[in-house]
Amino acid sequence: MFVGVPHAKVGHMRMRQLGSGGPEMSMIGFGAWEAGGDMWGGNESEDTVIGAMRSGLDAGMTWIDTAEVYGKGVSEELVGRAVADRRDQVLVATKVGPSPEGSGFRPDEVRAGCEASLGRLGIDVIDLYQLHWPDETGVPIEDTWGAMSELQDAGKVRFIGVSNFDRELIEQCEAIRHVDSLQQEFSMLALDDRDLIRWCGEHGTGVVSYGPLGFGLLTGAISRDQAVSASDWRRTEDDGPFSDEKLDRNFTIVEALRPIADRLAITMAQLALAWNVAQPGVTSAIAGSRDRDHARDNAAAGDVDLDEKTLAEIEGVLSG
């Protein structure tokens, strides 16, 4: 069925199960990376950020993703405040990072990282605890994943997942304990892990995609001049979405998608999110914002269905 306009429902969204045994979760989740206030510029105010989170939840999002390294704990603290009066309605996902940026991946460090996150979030159990990116300091993944399994057995976390992992690392973890989820960058502008995401879906590992809006480009609201003059990581990093190497292709795709969104009477962001969750293997897409209205609009994408003809049209744009 094709639906060009989001269903007129407030506070509800289509749900999916995370992998073969995970929780039911909304097809769009709230991403709290920006809330850290470090990589994306400072927060206007804590109340503004919390208000955006609550707007997303009010509009039907049932889960929030954060991490210990986002603002060195600031994001977790704000998430904790946002969900304090509705904890039983929201799944909280966070991540532990390898050292030196994060707590570290040695078993004792993973346990300490979990306890610290629980404290900042103000909760008794983390619904989804994830390894943020692969360790490069020599800690065996078997030791780290064993510690994650122990946290699950101890009731500190409900489900365990990984982020930015490849298939080989996932299979190493799987030999010890089932990997409930993979969090991976995936968007119309970042298709490198498409086969991995499909494979995860076929093997019972749910996938939550990050960066589904191309870190702002797929909203259609950023001009080339704004992208070129940006001072954050999107422009300064060699492989950032605003880098000279990627800018021409990315803007070509964005402009080709604009008439499709207009025809369907949806926003560019809603088109990008609806496409994302329609891809094989994807359970849910993470959409972050510090703006209440944007959070509500992102949530509405969870009830946009794209028919096969539209999906094929988009594939033509992406392969052009």
Short mmCIF file of C-alpha atoms in Angstrom, two decimals:
data_model
loop_
_atom_site.label_atom_id
_atom_site.label_comp_id
_atom_site.label_asym_id
_atom_site.label_seq_id
_atom_site.Cartn_x
_atom_site.Cartn_y
_atom_site.Cartn_z
CA MET A 1 0.00 0.00 0.00
CA PHE A 2 1.26 3.50 -0.79
CA VAL A 3 0.55 6.34 1.56
CA GLY A 4 1.78 9.72 0.44
CA VAL A 5 0.97 11.51 3.67
CA PRO A 6 1.69 10.30 7.21
CA HIS A 7 -1.30 8.69 8.90
CA ALA A 8 -3.15 11.21 11.04
CA LYS A 9 -2.31 9.63 14.35
CA VAL A 10 -0.79 11.42 17.30
CA GLY A 11 1.40 9.48 19.70
CA HIS A 12 1.40 6.21 17.74
CA MET A 13 3.76 4.72 15.21
CA ARG A 14 4.31 1.44 13.45
CA MET A 15 6.45 -0.90 15.52
CA ARG A 16 8.96 -3.63 14.74
CA GLN A 17 10.73 -6.26 16.79
CA LEU A 18 14.47 -5.76 17.17
CA GLY A 19 16.00 -8.88 15.67
CA SER A 20 14.82 -12.36 16.54
CA GLY A 21 14.28 -11.81 20.25
CA GLY A 22 14.52 -8.13 21.03
CA PRO A 23 11.90 -5.62 22.14
CA GLU A 24 9.22 -4.00 20.03
CA MET A 25 10.32 -0.51 19.06
CA SER A 26 9.05 2.37 16.95
CA MET A 27 10.35 2.49 13.39
CA ILE A 28 11.86 5.91 14.10
CA GLY A 29 13.86 6.45 17.29
CA PHE A 30 15.28 9.60 18.85
CA GLY A 31 19.04 10.11 18.50
CA ALA A 32 20.70 12.12 21.26
CA TRP A 33 24.15 12.64 19.76
CA GLU A 34 23.50 16.33 19.16
CA ALA A 35 22.34 16.67 22.77
CA GLY A 36 25.92 16.18 23.90
CA GLY A 37 26.59 19.73 22.74
CA ASP A 38 30.17 19.07 21.68
CA MET A 39 30.31 17.75 18.10
CA TRP A 40 27.37 19.80 16.82
CA GLY A 41 27.85 23.08 18.63
CA GLY A 42 26.60 24.01 22.07
CA ASN A 43 23.02 23.46 23.19
CA GLU A 44 20.76 26.50 23.22
CA SER A 45 19.59 25.33 26.63
CA GLU A 46 19.06 22.05 28.42
CA ASP A 47 15.32 22.68 28.52
CA THR A 48 15.24 23.11 24.73
CA VAL A 49 16.99 19.79 24.18
CA ILE A 50 14.79 17.95 26.67
CA GLY A 51 11.73 19.52 25.07
CA ALA A 52 12.78 18.17 21.66
CA MET A 53 13.20 14.67 23.11
CA ARG A 54 9.79 14.78 24.73
CA SER A 55 8.19 16.08 21.52
CA GLY A 56 9.57 13.08 19.67
CA LEU A 57 8.27 10.73 22.33
CA ASP A 58 4.88 12.43 22.39
CA ALA A 59 4.70 11.97 18.61
CA GLY A 60 5.20 8.22 18.80
CA MET A 61 8.89 7.48 19.21
CA THR A 62 9.31 4.76 21.83
CA TRP A 63 13.09 4.74 22.23
CA ILE A 64 16.08 7.06 22.63
CA ASP A 65 19.69 6.31 21.75
CA THR A 66 22.60 8.00 23.50
CA ALA A 67 26.19 7.19 24.52
CA GLU A 68 28.66 7.88 27.30
CA VAL A 69 30.92 9.85 24.95
CA TYR A 70 28.23 12.27 23.73
CA GLY A 71 29.28 15.42 25.54
CA LYS A 72 31.17 13.28 28.07
CA GLY A 73 27.94 12.17 29.72
CA VAL A 74 25.87 15.30 29.11
CA SER A 75 23.61 13.57 26.60
CA GLU A 76 22.90 10.69 28.99
CA GLU A 77 22.02 13.10 31.76
CA LEU A 78 19.56 14.98 29.54
CA VAL A 79 18.01 11.74 28.30
CA GLY A 80 17.56 10.67 31.91
CA ARG A 81 15.68 13.86 32.68
CA ALA A 82 13.57 13.56 29.52
CA VAL A 83 12.34 10.05 30.37
CA ALA A 84 12.11 10.41 34.14
CA ASP A 85 8.33 10.73 34.19
CA ARG A 86 7.69 8.07 31.52
CA ARG A 87 10.37 5.45 32.08
CA ASP A 88 7.96 2.54 31.58
CA GLN A 89 7.05 3.89 28.13
CA VAL A 90 10.53 4.45 26.70
CA LEU A 91 13.34 2.10 25.74
CA VAL A 92 16.72 3.61 26.62
CA ALA A 93 19.73 2.62 24.55
CA THR A 94 23.26 3.75 25.29
CA LYS A 95 26.79 2.76 24.39
CA VAL A 96 30.15 2.16 26.01
CA GLY A 97 33.23 3.21 24.06
CA PRO A 98 36.78 1.85 23.97
CA SER A 99 39.56 3.82 25.60
CA PRO A 100 40.80 6.46 25.53
CA GLU A 101 37.58 8.20 24.45
CA GLY A 102 35.28 5.88 26.39
CA SER A 103 35.40 3.80 29.57
CA GLY A 104 37.32 1.04 27.81
CA PHE A 105 36.58 -2.51 26.69
CA ARG A 106 38.31 -4.54 29.38
CA PRO A 107 35.69 -6.42 31.41
CA ASP A 108 36.12 -4.29 34.52
CA GLU A 109 35.95 -1.13 32.39
CA VAL A 110 32.76 -2.28 30.67
CA ARG A 111 31.16 -2.97 34.04
CA ALA A 112 32.26 0.43 35.38
CA GLY A 113 31.01 2.14 32.22
CA CYS A 114 27.63 0.51 32.63
CA GLU A 115 27.30 1.61 36.24
CA ALA A 116 28.30 5.16 35.33
CA SER A 117 25.74 5.29 32.53
CA LEU A 118 23.02 3.95 34.81
CA GLY A 119 23.85 6.72 37.27
CA ARG A 120 23.78 9.50 34.68
CA LEU A 121 20.55 8.18 33.18
CA GLY A 122 18.97 7.75 36.59
CA ILE A 123 17.61 4.29 35.76
CA ASP A 124 17.96 0.78 37.15
CA VAL A 125 18.45 -1.11 33.89
CA ILE A 126 19.61 -0.19 30.39
CA ASP A 127 17.28 -1.57 27.75
CA LEU A 128 19.91 -1.83 25.00
CA TYR A 129 23.61 -1.60 25.83
CA GLN A 130 25.99 -1.38 22.87
CA LEU A 131 29.69 -1.43 22.10
CA HIS A 132 30.18 1.91 20.36
CA TRP A 133 32.98 1.06 17.92
CA PRO A 134 35.72 -1.59 17.64
CA ASP A 135 38.61 -1.46 20.08
CA GLU A 136 42.08 -0.74 18.72
CA THR A 137 44.05 -1.17 21.95
CA GLY A 138 44.32 -4.95 21.82
CA VAL A 139 41.49 -6.01 24.13
CA PRO A 140 40.11 -9.33 22.80
CA ILE A 141 36.52 -8.95 21.66
CA GLU A 142 35.75 -12.23 23.41
CA ASP A 143 36.62 -10.65 26.77
CA THR A 144 34.53 -7.57 26.06
CA TRP A 145 31.49 -9.45 24.78
CA GLY A 146 31.76 -11.85 27.69
CA ALA A 147 31.48 -8.86 30.04
CA MET A 148 28.44 -7.63 28.13
CA SER A 149 26.86 -11.06 28.53
CA GLU A 150 27.54 -10.97 32.26
CA LEU A 151 25.82 -7.59 32.55
CA GLN A 152 22.82 -9.08 30.80
CA ASP A 153 22.80 -12.09 33.13
CA ALA A 154 23.05 -9.77 36.13
CA GLY A 155 20.00 -7.81 35.01
CA LYS A 156 21.92 -4.57 34.49
CA VAL A 157 21.02 -4.53 30.79
CA ARG A 158 18.17 -6.20 28.91
CA PHE A 159 19.64 -6.53 25.41
CA ILE A 160 23.16 -6.17 24.01
CA GLY A 161 24.37 -4.91 20.68
CA VAL A 162 27.27 -3.47 18.73
CA SER A 163 27.88 -0.41 16.59
CA ASN A 164 30.23 0.18 13.66
CA PHE A 165 31.19 -3.51 13.61
CA ASP A 166 31.85 -5.65 10.54
CA ARG A 167 30.53 -9.14 9.93
CA GLU A 168 33.66 -10.87 11.24
CA LEU A 169 33.44 -9.13 14.61
CA ILE A 170 29.71 -9.77 14.85
CA GLU A 171 30.28 -13.48 14.22
CA GLN A 172 32.96 -13.57 16.93
CA CYS A 173 30.46 -12.08 19.38
CA GLU A 174 27.69 -14.37 18.20
CA ALA A 175 29.77 -17.40 19.18
CA ILE A 176 29.53 -16.22 22.80
CA ARG A 177 26.08 -14.61 23.06
CA HIS A 178 23.50 -13.52 20.51
CA VAL A 179 24.02 -10.03 19.13
CA ASP A 180 20.64 -8.36 19.48
CA SER A 181 21.45 -5.36 17.35
CA LEU A 182 23.87 -3.59 15.06
CA GLN A 183 23.88 0.20 14.95
CA GLN A 184 25.42 1.29 11.67
CA GLU A 185 25.62 4.40 9.51
CA PHE A 186 23.19 3.97 6.64
CA SER A 187 21.46 6.48 4.41
CA MET A 188 20.85 7.32 0.78
CA LEU A 189 24.29 8.95 0.92
CA ALA A 190 26.03 6.10 2.79
CA LEU A 191 25.32 2.69 1.27
CA ASP A 192 28.58 0.84 1.97
CA ASP A 193 27.07 -1.48 4.58
CA ARG A 194 23.92 -2.40 2.68
CA ASP A 195 24.90 -6.06 2.31
CA LEU A 196 25.92 -6.32 5.98
CA ILE A 197 22.60 -4.86 7.09
CA ARG A 198 20.69 -7.32 4.93
CA TRP A 199 22.79 -10.18 6.32
CA CYS A 200 22.03 -9.11 9.90
CA GLY A 201 18.32 -9.14 9.13
CA GLU A 202 18.62 -12.66 7.79
CA HIS A 203 20.47 -13.85 10.91
CA GLY A 204 18.29 -12.45 13.67
CA THR A 205 20.27 -9.31 14.48
CA GLY A 206 18.20 -6.15 14.38
CA VAL A 207 19.66 -3.05 12.74
CA VAL A 208 19.16 0.51 13.91
CA SER A 209 20.58 2.91 11.37
CA TYR A 210 22.29 6.14 12.35
CA GLY A 211 22.81 9.14 10.10
CA PRO A 212 19.68 8.34 8.02
CA LEU A 213 19.31 12.03 7.20
CA GLY A 214 22.85 12.29 5.88
CA PHE A 215 23.71 14.40 8.93
CA GLY A 216 21.38 17.11 7.70
CA LEU A 217 21.87 17.03 3.93
CA LEU A 218 18.87 14.79 3.24
CA THR A 219 16.54 17.24 4.97
CA GLY A 220 17.02 19.47 1.93
CA ALA A 221 17.40 22.44 4.24
CA ILE A 222 21.18 22.89 3.89
CA SER A 223 22.49 24.89 0.95
CA ARG A 224 25.84 24.29 -0.71
CA ASP A 225 27.14 27.57 0.71
CA GLN A 226 26.10 26.51 4.20
CA ALA A 227 27.78 23.14 3.78
CA VAL A 228 31.02 24.68 2.53
CA SER A 229 31.12 27.19 5.38
CA ALA A 230 30.28 24.66 8.11
CA SER A 231 32.88 24.46 10.89
CA ASP A 232 31.94 21.12 12.49
CA TRP A 233 33.14 17.59 11.77
CA ARG A 234 30.88 17.22 8.73
CA ARG A 235 33.12 19.64 6.85
CA THR A 236 36.46 19.33 8.64
CA GLU A 237 36.83 15.53 8.51
CA ASP A 238 38.23 14.09 5.25
CA ASP A 239 35.35 11.64 4.83
CA GLY A 240 32.64 13.92 6.22
CA PRO A 241 29.42 14.38 4.23
CA PHE A 242 30.31 18.01 3.53
CA SER A 243 33.87 17.23 2.37
CA ASP A 244 34.95 18.38 -1.10
CA GLU A 245 35.23 14.75 -2.16
CA LYS A 246 31.57 14.02 -1.46
CA LEU A 247 29.81 17.34 -1.83
CA ASP A 248 29.00 17.28 -5.55
CA ARG A 249 27.55 13.78 -5.56
CA ASN A 250 25.61 14.34 -2.34
CA PHE A 251 23.95 17.50 -3.60
CA THR A 252 23.13 15.87 -6.93
CA ILE A 253 21.23 13.15 -5.05
CA VAL A 254 19.48 15.61 -2.75
CA GLU A 255 18.21 17.72 -5.65
CA ALA A 256 17.00 14.65 -7.53
CA LEU A 257 15.01 13.52 -4.48
CA ARG A 258 13.30 16.87 -3.94
CA PRO A 259 10.62 16.45 -6.65
CA ILE A 260 9.77 12.99 -5.32
CA ALA A 261 9.10 14.37 -1.84
CA ASP A 262 7.09 17.24 -3.32
CA ARG A 263 4.95 14.85 -5.34
CA LEU A 264 4.20 12.77 -2.25
CA ALA A 265 3.47 15.88 -0.17
CA ILE A 266 6.01 14.90 2.49
CA THR A 267 9.21 16.54 3.67
CA MET A 268 12.62 15.55 2.38
CA ALA A 269 13.47 14.24 5.84
CA GLN A 270 10.35 12.08 5.90
CA LEU A 271 11.23 10.66 2.49
CA ALA A 272 14.76 9.80 3.63
CA LEU A 273 13.53 8.13 6.82
CA ALA A 274 10.70 6.23 5.11
CA TRP A 275 13.15 4.93 2.51
CA ASN A 276 15.57 3.91 5.24
CA VAL A 277 13.17 1.76 7.20
CA ALA A 278 11.93 0.17 3.97
CA GLN A 279 15.38 -1.33 3.32
CA PRO A 280 15.98 -5.05 3.99
CA GLY A 281 17.39 -5.64 7.46
CA VAL A 282 16.62 -2.24 8.95
CA THR A 283 14.50 -2.35 12.11
CA SER A 284 14.44 1.33 12.95
CA ALA A 285 16.15 4.59 11.98
CA ILE A 286 17.64 7.02 14.48
CA ALA A 287 16.72 10.66 13.89
CA GLY A 288 18.18 13.33 16.12
CA SER A 289 17.24 16.96 16.54
CA ARG A 290 17.30 19.68 19.16
CA ASP A 291 14.20 21.27 17.65
CA ARG A 292 10.70 20.27 18.81
CA ASP A 293 9.07 20.69 15.41
CA HIS A 294 11.77 18.73 13.61
CA ALA A 295 11.44 15.91 16.14
CA ARG A 296 7.69 15.72 15.53
CA ASP A 297 8.17 15.77 11.76
CA ASN A 298 10.76 13.00 11.99
CA ALA A 299 8.39 10.88 14.03
CA ALA A 300 5.69 11.28 11.39
CA ALA A 301 7.97 9.49 8.91
CA GLY A 302 7.32 6.26 10.80
CA ASP A 303 3.89 6.10 9.23
CA VAL A 304 4.88 6.89 5.65
CA ASP A 305 4.73 3.89 3.30
CA LEU A 306 6.58 4.05 0.00
CA ASP A 307 5.31 1.80 -2.78
CA GLU A 308 7.58 -0.32 -4.96
CA LYS A 309 7.44 2.13 -7.85
CA THR A 310 8.66 4.97 -5.64
CA LEU A 311 11.39 2.82 -4.10
CA ALA A 312 12.56 1.83 -7.59
CA GLU A 313 12.57 5.49 -8.64
CA ILE A 314 14.78 6.33 -5.66
CA GLU A 315 17.14 3.44 -6.52
CA GLY A 316 17.52 4.99 -9.95
CA VAL A 317 18.58 8.25 -8.36
CA LEU A 318 21.08 6.53 -6.06
CA SER A 319 22.65 4.45 -8.83
CA GLY A 320 22.83 7.30 -11.32
#
